[in-house]
Short mmCIF file of C-alpha atoms and ligand atoms in Angstrom, two decimals:
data_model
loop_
_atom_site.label_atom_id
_atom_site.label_comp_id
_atom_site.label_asym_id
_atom_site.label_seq_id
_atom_site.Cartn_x
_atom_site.Cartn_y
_atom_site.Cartn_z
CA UNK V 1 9.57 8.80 -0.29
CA UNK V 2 6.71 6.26 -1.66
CA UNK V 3 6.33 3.07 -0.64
CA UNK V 4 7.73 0.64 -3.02
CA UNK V 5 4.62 -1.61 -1.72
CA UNK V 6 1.84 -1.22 0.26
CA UNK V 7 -0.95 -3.88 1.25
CA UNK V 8 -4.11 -2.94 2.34
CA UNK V 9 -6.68 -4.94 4.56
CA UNK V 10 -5.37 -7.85 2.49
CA UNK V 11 -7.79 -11.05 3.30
CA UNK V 12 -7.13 -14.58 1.99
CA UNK V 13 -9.53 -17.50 2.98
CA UNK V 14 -9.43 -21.27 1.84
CA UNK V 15 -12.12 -23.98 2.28
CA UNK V 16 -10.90 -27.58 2.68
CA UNK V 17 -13.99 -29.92 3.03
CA UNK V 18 -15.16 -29.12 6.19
CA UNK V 19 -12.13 -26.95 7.08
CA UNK V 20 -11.84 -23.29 6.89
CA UNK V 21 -9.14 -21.71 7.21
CA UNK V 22 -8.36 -18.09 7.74
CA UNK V 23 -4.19 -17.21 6.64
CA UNK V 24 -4.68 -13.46 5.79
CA UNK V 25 -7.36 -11.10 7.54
CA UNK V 26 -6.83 -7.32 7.18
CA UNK V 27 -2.81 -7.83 6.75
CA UNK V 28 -1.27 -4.90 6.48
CA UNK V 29 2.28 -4.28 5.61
CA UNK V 30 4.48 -1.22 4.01
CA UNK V 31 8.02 -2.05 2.58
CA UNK V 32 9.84 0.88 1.68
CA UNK V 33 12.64 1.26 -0.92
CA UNK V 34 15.81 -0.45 0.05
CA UNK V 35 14.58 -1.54 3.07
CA UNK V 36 15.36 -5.86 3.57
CA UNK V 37 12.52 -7.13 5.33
CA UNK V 38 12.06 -11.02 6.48
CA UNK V 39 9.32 -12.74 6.93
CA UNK V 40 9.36 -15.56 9.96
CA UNK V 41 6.75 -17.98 10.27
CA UNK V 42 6.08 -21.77 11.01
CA UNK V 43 5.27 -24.30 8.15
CA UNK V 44 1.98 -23.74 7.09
CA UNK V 45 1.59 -20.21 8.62
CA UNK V 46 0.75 -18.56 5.01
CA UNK V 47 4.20 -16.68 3.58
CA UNK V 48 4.25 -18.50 0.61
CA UNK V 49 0.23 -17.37 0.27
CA UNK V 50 1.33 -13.94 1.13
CA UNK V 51 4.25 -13.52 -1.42
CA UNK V 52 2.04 -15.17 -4.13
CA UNK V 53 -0.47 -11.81 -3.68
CA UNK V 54 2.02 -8.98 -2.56
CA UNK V 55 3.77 -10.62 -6.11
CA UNK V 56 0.46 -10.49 -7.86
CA UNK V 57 0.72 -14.17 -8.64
CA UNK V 58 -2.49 -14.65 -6.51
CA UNK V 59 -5.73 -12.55 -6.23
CA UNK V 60 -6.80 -11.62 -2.63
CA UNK V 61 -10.39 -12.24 -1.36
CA UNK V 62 -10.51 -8.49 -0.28
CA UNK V 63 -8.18 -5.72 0.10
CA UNK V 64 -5.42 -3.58 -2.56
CA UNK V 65 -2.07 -3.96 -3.35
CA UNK V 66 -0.38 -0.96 -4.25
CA UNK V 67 3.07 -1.32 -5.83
CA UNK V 68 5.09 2.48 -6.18
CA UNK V 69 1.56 3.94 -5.09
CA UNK V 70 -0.38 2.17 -8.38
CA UNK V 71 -3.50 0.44 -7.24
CA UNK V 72 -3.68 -2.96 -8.75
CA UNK V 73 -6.67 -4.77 -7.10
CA UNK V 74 -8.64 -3.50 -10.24
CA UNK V 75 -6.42 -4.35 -13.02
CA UNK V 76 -7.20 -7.11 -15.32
CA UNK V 77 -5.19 -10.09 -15.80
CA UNK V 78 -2.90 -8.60 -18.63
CA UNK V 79 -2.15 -6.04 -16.74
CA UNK V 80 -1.16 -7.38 -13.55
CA UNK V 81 1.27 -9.69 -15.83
CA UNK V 82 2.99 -6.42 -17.53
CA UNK V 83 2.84 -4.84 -13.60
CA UNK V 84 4.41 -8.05 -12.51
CA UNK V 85 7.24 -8.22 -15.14
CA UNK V 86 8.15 -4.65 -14.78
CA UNK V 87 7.88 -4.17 -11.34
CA UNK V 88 8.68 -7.52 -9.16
CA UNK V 89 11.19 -9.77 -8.78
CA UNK V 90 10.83 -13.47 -7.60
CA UNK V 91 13.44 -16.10 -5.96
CA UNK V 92 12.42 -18.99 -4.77
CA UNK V 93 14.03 -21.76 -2.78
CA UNK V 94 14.63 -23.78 -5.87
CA UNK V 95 16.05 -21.74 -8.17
CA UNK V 96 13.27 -22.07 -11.31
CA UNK V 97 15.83 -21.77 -14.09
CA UNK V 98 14.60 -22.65 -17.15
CA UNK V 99 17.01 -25.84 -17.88
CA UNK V 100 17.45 -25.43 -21.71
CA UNK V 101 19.24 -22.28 -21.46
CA UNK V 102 22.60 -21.36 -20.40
CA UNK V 103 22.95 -18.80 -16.88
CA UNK V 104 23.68 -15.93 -19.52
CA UNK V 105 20.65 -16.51 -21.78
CA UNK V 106 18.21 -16.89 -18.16
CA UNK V 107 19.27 -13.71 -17.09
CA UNK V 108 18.82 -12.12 -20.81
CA UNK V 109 15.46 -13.65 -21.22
CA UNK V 110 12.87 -11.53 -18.80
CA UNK V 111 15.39 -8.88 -20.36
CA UNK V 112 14.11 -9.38 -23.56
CA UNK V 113 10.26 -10.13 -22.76
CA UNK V 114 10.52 -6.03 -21.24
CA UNK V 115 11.17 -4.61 -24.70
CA UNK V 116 15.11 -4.54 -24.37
CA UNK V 117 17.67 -5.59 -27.27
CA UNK V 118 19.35 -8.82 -27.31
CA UNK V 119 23.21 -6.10 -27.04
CA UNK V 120 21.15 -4.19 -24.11
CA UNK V 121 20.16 -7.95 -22.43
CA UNK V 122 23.43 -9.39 -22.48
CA UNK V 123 25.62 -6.71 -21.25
CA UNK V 124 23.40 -6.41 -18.19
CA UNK V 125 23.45 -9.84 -17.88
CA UNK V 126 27.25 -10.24 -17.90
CA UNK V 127 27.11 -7.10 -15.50
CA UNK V 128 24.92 -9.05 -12.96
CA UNK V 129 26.33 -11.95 -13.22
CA UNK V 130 29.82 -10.66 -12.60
CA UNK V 131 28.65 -8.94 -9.65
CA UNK V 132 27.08 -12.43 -7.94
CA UNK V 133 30.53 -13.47 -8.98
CA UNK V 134 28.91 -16.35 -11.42
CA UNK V 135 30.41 -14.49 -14.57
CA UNK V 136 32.43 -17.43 -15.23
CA UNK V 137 29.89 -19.99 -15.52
CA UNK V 138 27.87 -17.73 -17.94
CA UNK V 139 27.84 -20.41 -20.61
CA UNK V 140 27.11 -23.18 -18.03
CA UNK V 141 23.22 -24.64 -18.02
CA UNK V 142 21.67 -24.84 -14.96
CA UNK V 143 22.50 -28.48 -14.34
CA UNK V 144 26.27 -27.45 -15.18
CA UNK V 145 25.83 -25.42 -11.94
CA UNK V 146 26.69 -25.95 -8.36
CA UNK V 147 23.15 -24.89 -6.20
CA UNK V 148 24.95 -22.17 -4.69
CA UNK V 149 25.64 -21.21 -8.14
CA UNK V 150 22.52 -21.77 -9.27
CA UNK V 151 20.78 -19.39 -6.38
CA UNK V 152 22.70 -16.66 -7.39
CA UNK V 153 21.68 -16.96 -11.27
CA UNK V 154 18.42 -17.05 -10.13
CA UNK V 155 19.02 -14.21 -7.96
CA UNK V 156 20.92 -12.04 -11.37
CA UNK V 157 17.70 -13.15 -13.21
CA UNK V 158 15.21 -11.88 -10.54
CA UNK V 159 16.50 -8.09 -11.03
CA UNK V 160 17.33 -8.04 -14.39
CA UNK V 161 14.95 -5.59 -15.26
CA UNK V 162 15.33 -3.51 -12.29
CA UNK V 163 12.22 -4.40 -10.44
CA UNK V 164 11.00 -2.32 -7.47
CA UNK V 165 10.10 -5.25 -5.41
CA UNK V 166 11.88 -8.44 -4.77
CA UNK V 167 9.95 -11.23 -3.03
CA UNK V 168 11.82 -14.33 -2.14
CA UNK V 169 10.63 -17.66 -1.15
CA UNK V 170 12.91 -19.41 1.14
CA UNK V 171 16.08 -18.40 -1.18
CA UNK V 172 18.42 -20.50 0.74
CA UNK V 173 16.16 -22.92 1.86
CA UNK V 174 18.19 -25.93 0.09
CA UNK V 175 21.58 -24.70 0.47
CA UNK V 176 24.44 -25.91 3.22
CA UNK V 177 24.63 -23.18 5.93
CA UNK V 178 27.96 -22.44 4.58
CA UNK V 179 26.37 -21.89 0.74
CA UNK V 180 23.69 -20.13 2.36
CA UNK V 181 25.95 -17.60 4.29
CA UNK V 182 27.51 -16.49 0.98
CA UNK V 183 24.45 -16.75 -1.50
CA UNK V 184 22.78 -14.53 1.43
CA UNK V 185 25.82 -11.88 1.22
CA UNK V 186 25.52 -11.46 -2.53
CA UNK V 187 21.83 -11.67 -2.10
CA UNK V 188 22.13 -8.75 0.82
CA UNK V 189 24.43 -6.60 -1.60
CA UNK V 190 22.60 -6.76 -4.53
CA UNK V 191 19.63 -5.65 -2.87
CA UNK V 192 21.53 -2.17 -0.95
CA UNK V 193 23.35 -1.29 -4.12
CA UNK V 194 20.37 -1.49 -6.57
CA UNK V 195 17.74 0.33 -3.75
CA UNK V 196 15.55 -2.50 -4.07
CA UNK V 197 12.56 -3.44 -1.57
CA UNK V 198 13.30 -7.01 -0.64
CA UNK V 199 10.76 -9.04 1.55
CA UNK V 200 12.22 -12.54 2.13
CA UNK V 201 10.80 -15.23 3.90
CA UNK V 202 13.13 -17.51 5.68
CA UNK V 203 13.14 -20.04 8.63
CA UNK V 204 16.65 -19.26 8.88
CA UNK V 205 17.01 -16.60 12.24
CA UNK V 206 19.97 -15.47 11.76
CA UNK V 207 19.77 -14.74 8.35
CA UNK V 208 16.41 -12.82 9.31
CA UNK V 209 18.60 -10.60 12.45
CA UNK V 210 20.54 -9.59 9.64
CA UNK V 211 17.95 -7.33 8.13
CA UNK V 212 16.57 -4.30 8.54
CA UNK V 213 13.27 -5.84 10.85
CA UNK V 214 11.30 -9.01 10.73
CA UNK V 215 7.85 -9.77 10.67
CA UNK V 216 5.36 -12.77 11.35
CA UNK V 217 2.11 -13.97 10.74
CA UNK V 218 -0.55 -13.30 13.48
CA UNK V 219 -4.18 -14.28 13.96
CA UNK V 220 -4.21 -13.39 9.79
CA UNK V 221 -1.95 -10.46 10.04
CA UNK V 222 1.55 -9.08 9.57
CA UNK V 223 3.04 -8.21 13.41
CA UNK V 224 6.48 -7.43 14.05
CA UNK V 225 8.99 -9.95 15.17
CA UNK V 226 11.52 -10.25 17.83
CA UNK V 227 13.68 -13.34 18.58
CA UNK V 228 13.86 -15.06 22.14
N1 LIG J 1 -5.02 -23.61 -2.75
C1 LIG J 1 -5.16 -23.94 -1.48
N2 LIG J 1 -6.27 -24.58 -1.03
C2 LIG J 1 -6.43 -24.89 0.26
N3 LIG J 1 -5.53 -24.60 1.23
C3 LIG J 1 -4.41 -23.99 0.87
C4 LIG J 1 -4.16 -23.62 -0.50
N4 LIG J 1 -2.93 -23.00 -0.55
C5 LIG J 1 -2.46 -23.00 0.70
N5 LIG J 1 -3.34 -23.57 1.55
C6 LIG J 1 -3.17 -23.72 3.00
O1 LIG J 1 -2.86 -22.44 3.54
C7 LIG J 1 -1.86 -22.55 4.55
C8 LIG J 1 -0.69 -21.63 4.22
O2 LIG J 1 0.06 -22.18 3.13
P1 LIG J 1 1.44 -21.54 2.68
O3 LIG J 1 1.99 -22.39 1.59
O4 LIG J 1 1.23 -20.10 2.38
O5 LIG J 1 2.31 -21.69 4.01
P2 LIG J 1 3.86 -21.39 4.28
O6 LIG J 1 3.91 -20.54 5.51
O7 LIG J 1 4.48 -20.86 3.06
O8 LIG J 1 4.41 -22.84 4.62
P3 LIG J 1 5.87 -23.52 4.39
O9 LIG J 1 6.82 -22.79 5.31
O10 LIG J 1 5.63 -24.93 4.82
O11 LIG J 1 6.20 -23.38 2.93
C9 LIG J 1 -1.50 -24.02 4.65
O12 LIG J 1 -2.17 -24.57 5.76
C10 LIG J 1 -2.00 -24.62 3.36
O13 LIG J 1 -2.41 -25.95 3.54
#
Protein backbone atom coordinates (compact mmCIF):
# COMPACT_ATOMS: atom_id res chain seq x y z
CA UNK A 1 0.00 0.00 0.00
CA UNK A 2 1.24 3.79 -0.79
CA UNK A 3 1.46 6.25 1.50
CA UNK A 4 -1.38 8.59 1.35
CA UNK A 5 1.46 11.26 2.43
CA UNK A 6 4.87 11.35 2.82
CA UNK A 7 7.22 14.35 3.97
CA UNK A 8 10.62 14.45 3.25
CA UNK A 9 13.51 16.37 5.12
CA UNK A 10 10.81 19.03 5.41
CA UNK A 11 12.63 22.40 6.84
CA UNK A 12 10.74 25.58 7.82
CA UNK A 13 12.71 28.64 9.24
CA UNK A 14 11.33 32.18 10.29
CA UNK A 15 13.30 35.39 11.07
CA UNK A 16 11.77 37.78 13.64
CA UNK A 17 14.11 40.86 14.03
CA UNK A 18 16.82 39.53 15.70
CA UNK A 19 15.13 36.15 16.36
CA UNK A 20 15.49 33.03 14.45
CA UNK A 21 13.68 30.50 14.85
CA UNK A 22 13.98 26.95 13.70
CA UNK A 23 10.07 24.92 13.85
CA UNK A 24 10.79 22.27 11.10
CA UNK A 25 14.38 20.73 10.36
CA UNK A 26 14.48 17.48 8.34
CA UNK A 27 10.77 16.44 9.66
CA UNK A 28 9.89 13.45 8.50
CA UNK A 29 6.58 11.81 8.74
CA UNK A 30 4.52 8.92 6.70
CA UNK A 31 0.65 8.71 7.22
CA UNK A 32 -0.77 5.83 5.66
CA UNK A 33 -4.36 5.32 4.41
CA UNK A 34 -6.88 5.12 7.14
CA UNK A 35 -4.55 5.45 9.65
CA UNK A 36 -5.80 8.58 12.50
CA UNK A 37 -2.76 10.16 13.54
CA UNK A 38 -2.55 13.20 16.26
CA UNK A 39 -0.34 15.59 16.53
CA UNK A 40 0.60 16.85 20.36
CA UNK A 41 2.48 19.83 20.92
CA UNK A 42 2.69 23.02 23.19
CA UNK A 43 1.46 26.50 21.93
CA UNK A 44 3.82 27.75 19.67
CA UNK A 45 5.60 24.38 18.94
CA UNK A 46 4.83 24.64 14.97
CA UNK A 47 1.56 22.19 14.10
CA UNK A 48 -0.32 24.76 12.70
CA UNK A 49 3.14 25.56 10.45
CA UNK A 50 3.29 21.93 9.78
CA UNK A 51 -0.37 21.31 8.57
CA UNK A 52 -0.16 24.57 6.50
CA UNK A 53 2.82 22.60 4.28
CA UNK A 54 1.82 18.82 4.59
CA UNK A 55 -1.74 20.76 3.24
CA UNK A 56 0.21 22.63 0.64
CA UNK A 57 -1.10 25.90 1.98
CA UNK A 58 2.58 26.83 2.78
CA UNK A 59 5.86 26.27 0.80
CA UNK A 60 8.74 24.62 2.79
CA UNK A 61 12.28 26.14 2.86
CA UNK A 62 13.64 22.65 1.77
CA UNK A 63 12.40 19.24 1.47
CA UNK A 64 9.15 17.28 -0.74
CA UNK A 65 5.86 16.54 0.00
CA UNK A 66 4.56 13.65 -1.64
CA UNK A 67 0.79 13.13 -1.50
CA UNK A 68 -0.37 9.25 -2.99
CA UNK A 69 3.44 9.06 -4.11
CA UNK A 70 3.10 12.51 -6.48
CA UNK A 71 5.98 14.82 -5.79
CA UNK A 72 4.72 18.29 -5.33
CA UNK A 73 7.72 20.43 -4.15
CA UNK A 74 8.07 21.29 -7.96
CA UNK A 75 4.64 22.11 -8.94
CA UNK A 76 3.62 25.58 -9.63
CA UNK A 77 1.11 27.45 -7.80
CA UNK A 78 -1.95 26.28 -9.98
CA UNK A 79 -1.15 23.14 -9.53
CA UNK A 80 -0.65 22.72 -5.99
CA UNK A 81 -4.29 24.51 -5.77
CA UNK A 82 -5.96 21.67 -8.17
CA UNK A 83 -3.57 18.99 -5.92
CA UNK A 84 -4.98 20.66 -2.89
CA UNK A 85 -8.71 20.61 -3.89
CA UNK A 86 -8.61 17.11 -5.09
CA UNK A 87 -6.57 15.57 -2.72
CA UNK A 88 -6.82 17.27 0.98
CA UNK A 89 -9.18 18.01 3.30
CA UNK A 90 -9.00 20.84 5.97
CA UNK A 91 -10.90 21.40 9.51
CA UNK A 92 -9.99 23.82 11.56
CA UNK A 93 -10.90 24.77 15.09
CA UNK A 94 -13.34 27.35 13.89
CA UNK A 95 -15.29 25.89 11.54
CA UNK A 96 -14.57 28.42 8.26
CA UNK A 97 -18.06 28.14 6.81
CA UNK A 98 -18.71 30.48 4.42
CA UNK A 99 -21.73 32.45 6.30
CA UNK A 100 -23.93 33.31 3.22
CA UNK A 101 -24.72 29.85 2.45
CA UNK A 102 -26.85 27.33 3.99
CA UNK A 103 -24.90 23.77 5.59
CA UNK A 104 -26.28 22.01 2.31
CA UNK A 105 -24.96 24.55 -0.23
CA UNK A 106 -21.16 24.54 1.96
CA UNK A 107 -20.91 21.06 1.56
CA UNK A 108 -22.07 21.25 -2.33
CA UNK A 109 -19.74 24.04 -3.05
CA UNK A 110 -15.93 22.43 -3.13
CA UNK A 111 -18.33 19.75 -4.82
CA UNK A 112 -18.93 21.85 -7.53
CA UNK A 113 -15.43 23.74 -7.86
CA UNK A 114 -14.10 19.64 -8.65
CA UNK A 115 -16.10 19.44 -11.88
CA UNK A 116 -19.26 17.67 -10.28
CA UNK A 117 -23.07 18.56 -11.13
CA UNK A 118 -25.13 20.61 -8.94
CA UNK A 119 -27.73 16.66 -8.76
CA UNK A 120 -24.16 14.83 -8.14
CA UNK A 121 -23.21 17.79 -5.25
CA UNK A 122 -26.28 17.69 -3.43
CA UNK A 123 -27.00 14.11 -3.05
CA UNK A 124 -23.54 13.66 -1.56
CA UNK A 125 -24.09 16.40 0.44
CA UNK A 126 -27.39 15.20 1.95
CA UNK A 127 -25.47 11.76 2.20
CA UNK A 128 -22.73 13.37 4.42
CA UNK A 129 -24.62 15.33 6.18
CA UNK A 130 -27.00 12.60 7.23
CA UNK A 131 -24.21 10.57 8.28
CA UNK A 132 -22.70 13.52 10.85
CA UNK A 133 -26.34 13.37 11.77
CA UNK A 134 -26.74 17.33 10.73
CA UNK A 135 -29.22 16.30 7.83
CA UNK A 136 -31.82 18.19 9.51
CA UNK A 137 -30.31 21.47 9.68
CA UNK A 138 -29.38 21.27 5.93
CA UNK A 139 -31.20 24.49 5.18
CA UNK A 140 -29.83 26.18 8.36
CA UNK A 141 -26.82 28.97 7.75
CA UNK A 142 -24.02 28.67 9.72
CA UNK A 143 -25.12 31.17 12.34
CA UNK A 144 -28.52 29.08 12.48
CA UNK A 145 -26.14 26.39 13.85
CA UNK A 146 -25.19 25.18 17.24
CA UNK A 147 -20.92 24.95 17.17
CA UNK A 148 -21.17 21.39 17.60
CA UNK A 149 -23.28 21.55 14.64
CA UNK A 150 -21.31 23.69 12.94
CA UNK A 151 -17.95 21.35 13.41
CA UNK A 152 -19.55 18.65 11.90
CA UNK A 153 -20.67 20.71 8.64
CA UNK A 154 -17.37 21.70 8.44
CA UNK A 155 -16.25 18.28 8.93
CA UNK A 156 -19.13 16.92 5.80
CA UNK A 157 -17.54 19.82 3.79
CA UNK A 158 -13.86 18.80 4.38
CA UNK A 159 -14.46 15.27 2.52
CA UNK A 160 -16.83 16.10 0.13
CA UNK A 161 -14.78 15.32 -2.62
CA UNK A 162 -13.22 12.34 -1.20
CA UNK A 163 -9.84 13.69 -0.38
CA UNK A 164 -6.93 11.36 0.48
CA UNK A 165 -5.70 13.44 3.28
CA UNK A 166 -7.50 15.17 6.02
CA UNK A 167 -5.55 17.67 8.13
CA UNK A 168 -7.29 19.19 11.06
CA UNK A 169 -6.42 22.11 13.11
CA UNK A 170 -7.55 21.84 16.60
CA UNK A 171 -11.19 20.54 15.36
CA UNK A 172 -12.61 20.67 18.76
CA UNK A 173 -10.61 23.21 20.08
CA UNK A 174 -13.79 25.55 20.92
CA UNK A 175 -16.23 23.01 21.78
CA UNK A 176 -17.50 21.88 25.56
CA UNK A 177 -15.79 18.53 26.38
CA UNK A 178 -19.13 17.05 26.10
CA UNK A 179 -19.60 18.62 22.24
CA UNK A 180 -16.19 17.64 21.68
CA UNK A 181 -16.65 13.90 22.71
CA UNK A 182 -19.40 13.53 20.09
CA UNK A 183 -18.10 15.89 17.20
CA UNK A 184 -14.80 13.64 17.80
CA UNK A 185 -16.97 10.26 17.35
CA UNK A 186 -18.50 11.38 14.08
CA UNK A 187 -15.21 12.90 13.24
CA UNK A 188 -13.45 9.26 14.16
CA UNK A 189 -16.19 7.40 11.97
CA UNK A 190 -16.12 9.34 9.11
CA UNK A 191 -12.58 9.00 8.81
CA UNK A 192 -12.55 4.61 9.23
CA UNK A 193 -15.50 4.29 6.92
CA UNK A 194 -14.24 6.54 4.04
CA UNK A 195 -10.26 5.06 4.42
CA UNK A 196 -9.12 8.44 4.85
CA UNK A 197 -5.52 9.54 6.24
CA UNK A 198 -6.37 11.89 9.05
CA UNK A 199 -3.53 13.85 10.92
CA UNK A 200 -5.14 15.99 13.66
CA UNK A 201 -3.58 18.18 15.91
CA UNK A 202 -5.10 18.51 19.29
CA UNK A 203 -4.13 19.56 22.90
CA UNK A 204 -6.83 17.40 23.93
CA UNK A 205 -4.94 13.80 25.35
CA UNK A 206 -7.47 11.83 25.44
CA UNK A 207 -8.86 12.53 22.31
CA UNK A 208 -5.17 11.93 20.92
CA UNK A 209 -5.03 8.05 23.03
CA UNK A 210 -7.87 7.43 20.99
CA UNK A 211 -6.00 7.12 17.75
CA UNK A 212 -4.04 4.98 16.05
CA UNK A 213 -0.40 6.78 17.49
CA UNK A 214 0.60 10.29 18.32
CA UNK A 215 3.34 12.34 17.46
CA UNK A 216 5.21 15.62 18.65
CA UNK A 217 7.42 18.17 17.64
CA UNK A 218 11.16 17.69 18.53
CA UNK A 219 14.28 19.81 18.13
CA UNK A 220 12.40 20.57 14.39
CA UNK A 221 11.18 17.11 13.88
CA UNK A 222 8.25 14.70 14.04
CA UNK A 223 9.07 11.99 17.14
CA UNK A 224 6.63 9.71 18.46
CA UNK A 225 4.58 10.41 21.49
CA UNK A 226 3.71 8.67 24.62
CA UNK A 227 1.66 10.12 27.53
CA UNK A 228 2.95 10.21 31.27
N1 LIG B 1 4.86 34.02 9.40
C1 LIG B 1 5.55 33.90 10.52
N2 LIG B 1 6.59 34.72 10.82
C2 LIG B 1 7.31 34.58 11.93
N3 LIG B 1 7.09 33.62 12.86
C3 LIG B 1 6.08 32.79 12.65
C4 LIG B 1 5.25 32.87 11.48
N4 LIG B 1 4.31 31.88 11.55
C5 LIG B 1 4.53 31.22 12.71
N5 LIG B 1 5.59 31.76 13.36
C6 LIG B 1 6.14 31.29 14.64
O1 LIG B 1 6.39 29.89 14.52
C7 LIG B 1 6.04 29.21 15.72
C8 LIG B 1 5.06 28.09 15.40
O2 LIG B 1 3.77 28.64 15.09
P1 LIG B 1 2.51 27.71 14.88
O3 LIG B 1 1.34 28.59 14.65
O4 LIG B 1 2.82 26.70 13.85
O5 LIG B 1 2.41 27.00 16.32
P2 LIG B 1 1.29 26.03 16.92
O6 LIG B 1 2.02 24.85 17.47
O7 LIG B 1 0.25 25.77 15.90
O8 LIG B 1 0.71 26.90 18.11
P3 LIG B 1 -0.77 26.96 18.79
O9 LIG B 1 -0.97 25.63 19.47
O10 LIG B 1 -0.63 28.09 19.75
O11 LIG B 1 -1.74 27.24 17.68
C9 LIG B 1 5.50 30.27 16.67
O12 LIG B 1 6.51 30.61 17.59
C10 LIG B 1 5.16 31.44 15.78
O13 LIG B 1 5.33 32.66 16.46
Amino acid sequence: MNPAMRLESIERRFVQGEQRLTILDKAEMTLMPGEMVALVAPSGAGKSTLLHIAGLLERPDGGEILIDGKPCGTMDDEKRTAMRRRSIGFVYQFHHLLPEFSALENVMLPQMIGGQTRAQASERARRLLDYMRVGQRATHRPAELSGGEQQRVAIARAVANSPHVLLADEPTGNLDPQTSAYVFEALTALVRQSGVAALIATHNHELASRMDRTVTLSGGLIVPHSFG
